[in-house]
Amino acid sequence: MKEDYRCQRRNKLVIGLHLVWATHERRPLITDDLERVAYHAISAEATRLGCEVLAIGGMPDHVHMIVTIPTTLTIARLLNQVKGGSSSTIRNHLGTTRFFAWEPGYAAFSLSPDHQSAAIAYVQKQKEHHANQTTYDDEEI
């Protein structure tokens, strides 16, 4: 019996993540003048690794990013590359005038497609959430 290859099922994997990491000692290092450079460097590095960046935002002492990642990329490699590449770009931008570094750790939360839009909105409104004290605790994310 001849197989019909047009009827074979294909894998469909979409891995959505909400990632959070902090600046060194949670210092307010991401100033208004540095925010655009930092977010662009983070986004460019994630995109280079095959991720789709859906949202990026944060505060002077931490960053949130919503991404989908390819199945061949581990979360650890993604964050290692994103944090390493972005800190290098940021330090080059600052020169010797200011200190910049990330904390070693991070948080990663999986996102179902149903929760993706709410997570994107949350990340895009980080400053508003912090001003209104309507941020999520770890247990709520």
Short mmCIF file of C-alpha atoms in Angstrom, two decimals:
data_model
loop_
_atom_site.label_atom_id
_atom_site.label_comp_id
_atom_site.label_asym_id
_atom_site.label_seq_id
_atom_site.Cartn_x
_atom_site.Cartn_y
_atom_site.Cartn_z
CA MET A 1 0.00 0.00 0.00
CA LYS A 2 1.40 3.35 -1.03
CA GLU A 3 1.63 6.00 1.70
CA ASP A 4 0.18 9.42 1.04
CA TYR A 5 2.79 11.84 2.43
CA ARG A 6 0.37 14.74 2.14
CA CYS A 7 -1.68 13.27 4.98
CA GLN A 8 1.17 12.87 7.45
CA ARG A 9 0.86 14.93 10.56
CA ARG A 10 3.55 17.43 11.39
CA ASN A 11 4.76 18.51 14.77
CA LYS A 12 3.57 21.90 15.93
CA LEU A 13 5.51 23.23 18.88
CA VAL A 14 5.27 26.78 20.12
CA ILE A 15 7.21 27.35 23.31
CA GLY A 16 6.29 30.65 24.93
CA LEU A 17 8.24 31.98 27.89
CA HIS A 18 8.06 34.89 30.29
CA LEU A 19 11.65 35.62 31.33
CA VAL A 20 12.77 37.92 34.13
CA TRP A 21 16.27 38.86 35.27
CA ALA A 22 17.85 41.59 37.34
CA THR A 23 20.73 44.00 37.22
CA HIS A 24 23.75 43.48 39.47
CA GLU A 25 22.62 43.67 43.10
CA ARG A 26 19.26 45.00 41.82
CA ARG A 27 20.89 48.38 41.30
CA PRO A 28 18.89 50.85 39.13
CA LEU A 29 21.38 50.59 36.25
CA ILE A 30 18.90 50.76 33.36
CA THR A 31 18.39 54.50 33.28
CA ASP A 32 16.04 56.22 30.83
CA ASP A 33 18.97 57.06 28.54
CA LEU A 34 20.14 53.42 28.55
CA GLU A 35 16.79 51.64 28.28
CA ARG A 36 16.51 51.77 24.48
CA VAL A 37 20.09 50.53 23.97
CA ALA A 38 19.59 47.71 26.51
CA TYR A 39 16.27 46.51 25.12
CA HIS A 40 17.51 46.67 21.54
CA ALA A 41 20.63 44.63 22.44
CA ILE A 42 18.53 42.04 24.31
CA SER A 43 16.00 41.75 21.49
CA ALA A 44 18.70 41.51 18.79
CA GLU A 45 20.50 38.71 20.61
CA ALA A 46 17.28 36.73 21.19
CA THR A 47 16.30 37.16 17.53
CA ARG A 48 19.76 36.04 16.42
CA LEU A 49 19.16 32.80 18.35
CA GLY A 50 15.90 32.17 16.49
CA CYS A 51 13.47 33.53 19.08
CA GLU A 52 10.50 35.71 18.37
CA VAL A 53 10.47 38.57 20.86
CA LEU A 54 6.85 39.44 21.63
CA ALA A 55 7.44 42.01 24.38
CA ILE A 56 10.24 43.52 26.40
CA GLY A 57 9.98 45.92 29.31
CA GLY A 58 11.04 46.46 32.85
CA MET A 59 12.31 48.81 35.46
CA PRO A 60 15.73 50.28 36.23
CA ASP A 61 16.66 47.14 38.17
CA HIS A 62 15.14 44.30 36.11
CA VAL A 63 13.90 43.20 32.69
CA HIS A 64 10.91 41.15 31.54
CA MET A 65 10.80 39.54 28.11
CA ILE A 66 8.11 37.46 26.42
CA VAL A 67 9.48 35.20 23.68
CA THR A 68 8.79 32.08 21.72
CA ILE A 69 11.86 29.90 21.37
CA PRO A 70 12.85 27.19 18.90
CA THR A 71 12.82 23.63 20.20
CA THR A 72 16.57 23.34 19.66
CA LEU A 73 17.39 26.16 22.09
CA THR A 74 17.59 25.68 25.84
CA ILE A 75 16.43 28.36 28.24
CA ALA A 76 19.86 28.37 29.89
CA ARG A 77 21.63 29.00 26.57
CA LEU A 78 19.13 31.70 25.60
CA LEU A 79 19.61 33.63 28.85
CA ASN A 80 23.38 33.12 28.85
CA GLN A 81 23.65 34.53 25.32
CA VAL A 82 21.11 37.32 25.83
CA LYS A 83 22.60 38.50 29.10
CA GLY A 84 26.21 38.14 27.93
CA GLY A 85 25.68 39.78 24.55
CA SER A 86 23.55 42.61 25.89
CA SER A 87 25.88 43.41 28.79
CA SER A 88 28.80 43.61 26.37
CA THR A 89 26.85 45.97 24.08
CA ILE A 90 25.70 48.08 27.03
CA ARG A 91 29.22 48.34 28.49
CA ASN A 92 30.59 49.35 25.07
CA HIS A 93 27.89 52.01 24.83
CA LEU A 94 28.67 53.36 28.31
CA GLY A 95 32.43 53.22 27.95
CA THR A 96 34.23 53.67 31.24
CA THR A 97 31.78 56.24 32.54
CA ARG A 98 29.38 53.85 34.29
CA PHE A 99 29.26 50.31 35.67
CA PHE A 100 26.87 47.72 34.22
CA ALA A 101 26.29 44.00 34.87
CA TRP A 102 23.46 41.49 35.22
CA GLU A 103 22.84 39.23 38.20
CA PRO A 104 23.71 35.59 37.48
CA GLY A 105 20.19 34.18 37.92
CA TYR A 106 16.87 34.48 36.14
CA ALA A 107 13.26 33.32 36.28
CA ALA A 108 11.51 31.54 33.43
CA PHE A 109 7.80 30.81 33.26
CA SER A 110 6.13 28.83 30.50
CA LEU A 111 3.18 30.49 28.79
CA SER A 112 0.19 28.83 27.22
CA PRO A 113 -1.14 30.52 24.08
CA ASP A 114 -4.23 31.52 26.10
CA HIS A 115 -2.12 33.51 28.59
CA GLN A 116 0.29 35.07 26.12
CA SER A 117 -1.66 38.30 25.48
CA ALA A 118 -2.08 39.01 29.19
CA ALA A 119 1.64 38.43 29.77
CA ILE A 120 2.55 40.73 26.87
CA ALA A 121 0.29 43.48 28.26
CA TYR A 122 1.79 43.02 31.73
CA VAL A 123 5.34 43.38 30.40
CA GLN A 124 4.51 46.39 28.24
CA LYS A 125 3.04 48.18 31.27
CA GLN A 126 5.80 47.42 33.79
CA LYS A 127 6.34 51.01 34.88
CA GLU A 128 2.60 51.48 35.41
CA HIS A 129 2.32 48.25 37.41
CA HIS A 130 5.22 49.21 39.64
CA ALA A 131 3.87 52.73 40.16
CA ASN A 132 0.47 51.30 41.14
CA GLN A 133 1.96 48.37 43.06
CA THR A 134 0.01 45.91 40.92
CA THR A 135 2.90 43.58 40.14
CA TYR A 136 2.57 39.82 40.42
CA ASP A 137 4.21 37.90 43.23
CA ASP A 138 6.15 34.79 42.20
CA GLU A 139 3.21 32.62 43.22
CA GLU A 140 0.84 34.50 40.91
CA ILE A 141 2.89 34.31 37.71
#
